[in-house]
Amino acid sequence: MRRAHRSFGARAATLGVGGYLLYVLLSGFAPGALNQPLAGRMTVGLALGLVQFVVLALVAWRHTVHMRRRVDPVARGLRAQLDRRRAEQPPLPGPRRYRSW
């Protein structure tokens, strides 16, 4: 379960942070490239900034799908196994009750 979650998390973080870092570096070191017009008042920099929202939505959507397909079934199996073990054990005594004054 950890491996499945960690492998996807590393790829998603690389995509999200890498895309944002590329955008920040381009805006800092190549402002002329980002000021190039695309259509009307839309520039390359504005388009790349809007693409950041798309990338974030894509990463969030894929995270949900990944968790549903790979991690949640394993977690449900572990929970069922734990429930079976708890059912086999004798119940623990309840909390001690002290008399009040």
PDB file of C-alpha atoms in Angstrom:
ATOM      1  CA  MET A   1       0.000   0.000   0.000  1.00  0.00           C
ATOM      2  CA  ARG A   2       2.834   2.377   0.851  1.00  0.00           C
ATOM      3  CA  ARG A   3       4.686   1.574  -2.369  1.00  0.00           C
ATOM      4  CA  ALA A   4       1.609   2.197  -4.521  1.00  0.00           C
ATOM      5  CA  HIS A   5       0.908   5.494  -2.790  1.00  0.00           C
ATOM      6  CA  ARG A   6       4.543   6.618  -2.799  1.00  0.00           C
ATOM      7  CA  SER A   7       5.209   5.817  -6.472  1.00  0.00           C
ATOM      8  CA  PHE A   8       2.210   7.799  -7.636  1.00  0.00           C
ATOM      9  CA  GLY A   9       2.915  10.621  -5.207  1.00  0.00           C
ATOM     10  CA  ALA A  10       6.442  11.054  -6.534  1.00  0.00           C
ATOM     11  CA  ARG A  11       5.249  11.260 -10.142  1.00  0.00           C
ATOM     12  CA  ALA A  12       2.391  13.620  -9.320  1.00  0.00           C
ATOM     13  CA  ALA A  13       4.632  15.902  -7.268  1.00  0.00           C
ATOM     14  CA  THR A  14       7.229  15.953 -10.032  1.00  0.00           C
ATOM     15  CA  LEU A  15       4.619  16.907 -12.597  1.00  0.00           C
ATOM     16  CA  GLY A  16       2.949  19.560 -10.462  1.00  0.00           C
ATOM     17  CA  VAL A  17       6.038  21.144  -8.929  1.00  0.00           C
ATOM     18  CA  GLY A  18       8.106  20.737 -12.082  1.00  0.00           C
ATOM     19  CA  GLY A  19       5.518  22.515 -14.206  1.00  0.00           C
ATOM     20  CA  TYR A  20       5.206  25.341 -11.718  1.00  0.00           C
ATOM     21  CA  LEU A  21       8.989  25.657 -11.359  1.00  0.00           C
ATOM     22  CA  LEU A  22       9.347  25.815 -15.146  1.00  0.00           C
ATOM     23  CA  TYR A  23       6.744  28.591 -15.248  1.00  0.00           C
ATOM     24  CA  VAL A  24       8.486  30.560 -12.488  1.00  0.00           C
ATOM     25  CA  LEU A  25      11.910  30.163 -14.092  1.00  0.00           C
ATOM     26  CA  LEU A  26      10.600  31.247 -17.490  1.00  0.00           C
ATOM     27  CA  SER A  27       8.931  34.292 -15.984  1.00  0.00           C
ATOM     28  CA  GLY A  28      12.144  35.240 -14.196  1.00  0.00           C
ATOM     29  CA  PHE A  29      14.690  34.555 -16.904  1.00  0.00           C
ATOM     30  CA  ALA A  30      12.737  34.800 -20.174  1.00  0.00           C
ATOM     31  CA  PRO A  31      10.038  37.456 -19.746  1.00  0.00           C
ATOM     32  CA  GLY A  32      10.272  38.345 -23.412  1.00  0.00           C
ATOM     33  CA  ALA A  33       9.253  34.800 -24.384  1.00  0.00           C
ATOM     34  CA  LEU A  34       6.264  34.898 -22.051  1.00  0.00           C
ATOM     35  CA  ASN A  35       5.125  38.275 -23.430  1.00  0.00           C
ATOM     36  CA  GLN A  36       4.692  36.926 -26.944  1.00  0.00           C
ATOM     37  CA  PRO A  37       1.071  37.279 -28.061  1.00  0.00           C
ATOM     38  CA  LEU A  38      -0.871  34.138 -28.910  1.00  0.00           C
ATOM     39  CA  ALA A  39      -4.318  35.431 -29.839  1.00  0.00           C
ATOM     40  CA  GLY A  40      -5.598  38.916 -29.127  1.00  0.00           C
ATOM     41  CA  ARG A  41      -4.511  39.867 -25.633  1.00  0.00           C
ATOM     42  CA  MET A  42      -3.649  36.282 -24.683  1.00  0.00           C
ATOM     43  CA  THR A  43       0.101  35.875 -24.172  1.00  0.00           C
ATOM     44  CA  VAL A  44       2.267  32.798 -23.738  1.00  0.00           C
ATOM     45  CA  GLY A  45       2.740  33.628 -20.046  1.00  0.00           C
ATOM     46  CA  LEU A  46      -0.989  33.948 -19.419  1.00  0.00           C
ATOM     47  CA  ALA A  47      -1.656  30.700 -21.256  1.00  0.00           C
ATOM     48  CA  LEU A  48       1.005  28.889 -19.234  1.00  0.00           C
ATOM     49  CA  GLY A  49      -0.451  30.319 -16.026  1.00  0.00           C
ATOM     50  CA  LEU A  50      -3.881  28.992 -16.979  1.00  0.00           C
ATOM     51  CA  VAL A  51      -2.376  25.623 -17.859  1.00  0.00           C
ATOM     52  CA  GLN A  52      -1.231  25.380 -14.227  1.00  0.00           C
ATOM     53  CA  PHE A  53      -4.889  25.091 -13.180  1.00  0.00           C
ATOM     54  CA  VAL A  54      -5.432  22.330 -15.732  1.00  0.00           C
ATOM     55  CA  VAL A  55      -2.360  20.449 -14.495  1.00  0.00           C
ATOM     56  CA  LEU A  56      -3.530  20.768 -10.891  1.00  0.00           C
ATOM     57  CA  ALA A  57      -6.991  19.471 -11.795  1.00  0.00           C
ATOM     58  CA  LEU A  58      -5.463  16.604 -13.765  1.00  0.00           C
ATOM     59  CA  VAL A  59      -3.185  15.596 -10.883  1.00  0.00           C
ATOM     60  CA  ALA A  60      -6.096  15.735  -8.406  1.00  0.00           C
ATOM     61  CA  TRP A  61      -8.317  13.649 -10.693  1.00  0.00           C
ATOM     62  CA  ARG A  62      -5.612  11.041 -11.308  1.00  0.00           C
ATOM     63  CA  HIS A  63      -4.886  10.891  -7.573  1.00  0.00           C
ATOM     64  CA  THR A  64      -8.526  10.058  -6.881  1.00  0.00           C
ATOM     65  CA  VAL A  65      -8.577   7.386  -9.567  1.00  0.00           C
ATOM     66  CA  HIS A  66      -5.286   5.910  -8.371  1.00  0.00           C
ATOM     67  CA  MET A  67      -6.416   5.778  -4.748  1.00  0.00           C
ATOM     68  CA  ARG A  68      -9.710   4.180  -5.720  1.00  0.00           C
ATOM     69  CA  ARG A  69      -8.062   1.510  -7.888  1.00  0.00           C
ATOM     70  CA  ARG A  70      -4.824   0.674  -6.081  1.00  0.00           C
ATOM     71  CA  VAL A  71      -4.791   1.827  -2.470  1.00  0.00           C
ATOM     72  CA  ASP A  72      -8.404   1.588  -1.295  1.00  0.00           C
ATOM     73  CA  PRO A  73      -8.784  -2.166  -2.067  1.00  0.00           C
ATOM     74  CA  VAL A  74      -5.622  -2.925  -0.091  1.00  0.00           C
ATOM     75  CA  ALA A  75      -6.819  -0.752   2.800  1.00  0.00           C
ATOM     76  CA  ARG A  76     -10.213  -2.489   2.798  1.00  0.00           C
ATOM     77  CA  GLY A  77      -8.452  -5.880   2.888  1.00  0.00           C
ATOM     78  CA  LEU A  78      -6.286  -4.814   5.814  1.00  0.00           C
ATOM     79  CA  ARG A  79      -9.315  -3.460   7.650  1.00  0.00           C
ATOM     80  CA  ALA A  80     -11.224  -6.716   7.116  1.00  0.00           C
ATOM     81  CA  GLN A  81      -8.219  -8.689   8.366  1.00  0.00           C
ATOM     82  CA  LEU A  82      -7.996  -6.492  11.466  1.00  0.00           C
ATOM     83  CA  ASP A  83     -11.737  -6.868  12.098  1.00  0.00           C
ATOM     84  CA  ARG A  84     -11.417 -10.666  11.873  1.00  0.00           C
ATOM     85  CA  ARG A  85      -8.543 -10.643  14.377  1.00  0.00           C
ATOM     86  CA  ARG A  86     -10.501  -8.426  16.751  1.00  0.00           C
ATOM     87  CA  ALA A  87     -13.515 -10.742  16.530  1.00  0.00           C
ATOM     88  CA  GLU A  88     -11.342 -13.722  17.519  1.00  0.00           C
ATOM     89  CA  GLN A  89      -9.910 -12.020  20.617  1.00  0.00           C
ATOM     90  CA  PRO A  90     -11.827 -11.897  23.869  1.00  0.00           C
ATOM     91  CA  PRO A  91     -13.232  -8.453  24.613  1.00  0.00           C
ATOM     92  CA  LEU A  92     -11.222  -6.205  26.872  1.00  0.00           C
ATOM     93  CA  PRO A  93     -12.753  -5.264  30.209  1.00  0.00           C
ATOM     94  CA  GLY A  94     -14.616  -1.973  30.180  1.00  0.00           C
ATOM     95  CA  PRO A  95     -13.331   1.158  31.829  1.00  0.00           C
ATOM     96  CA  ARG A  96     -13.178   1.135  35.616  1.00  0.00           C
ATOM     97  CA  ARG A  97     -15.884   3.088  37.259  1.00  0.00           C
ATOM     98  CA  TYR A  98     -15.025   4.908  40.460  1.00  0.00           C
ATOM     99  CA  ARG A  99     -17.567   6.013  42.971  1.00  0.00           C
ATOM    100  CA  SER A 100     -17.877   9.728  43.317  1.00  0.00           C
ATOM    101  CA  TRP A 101     -17.875  11.329  46.772  1.00  0.00           C
TER     102      TRP A 101
END
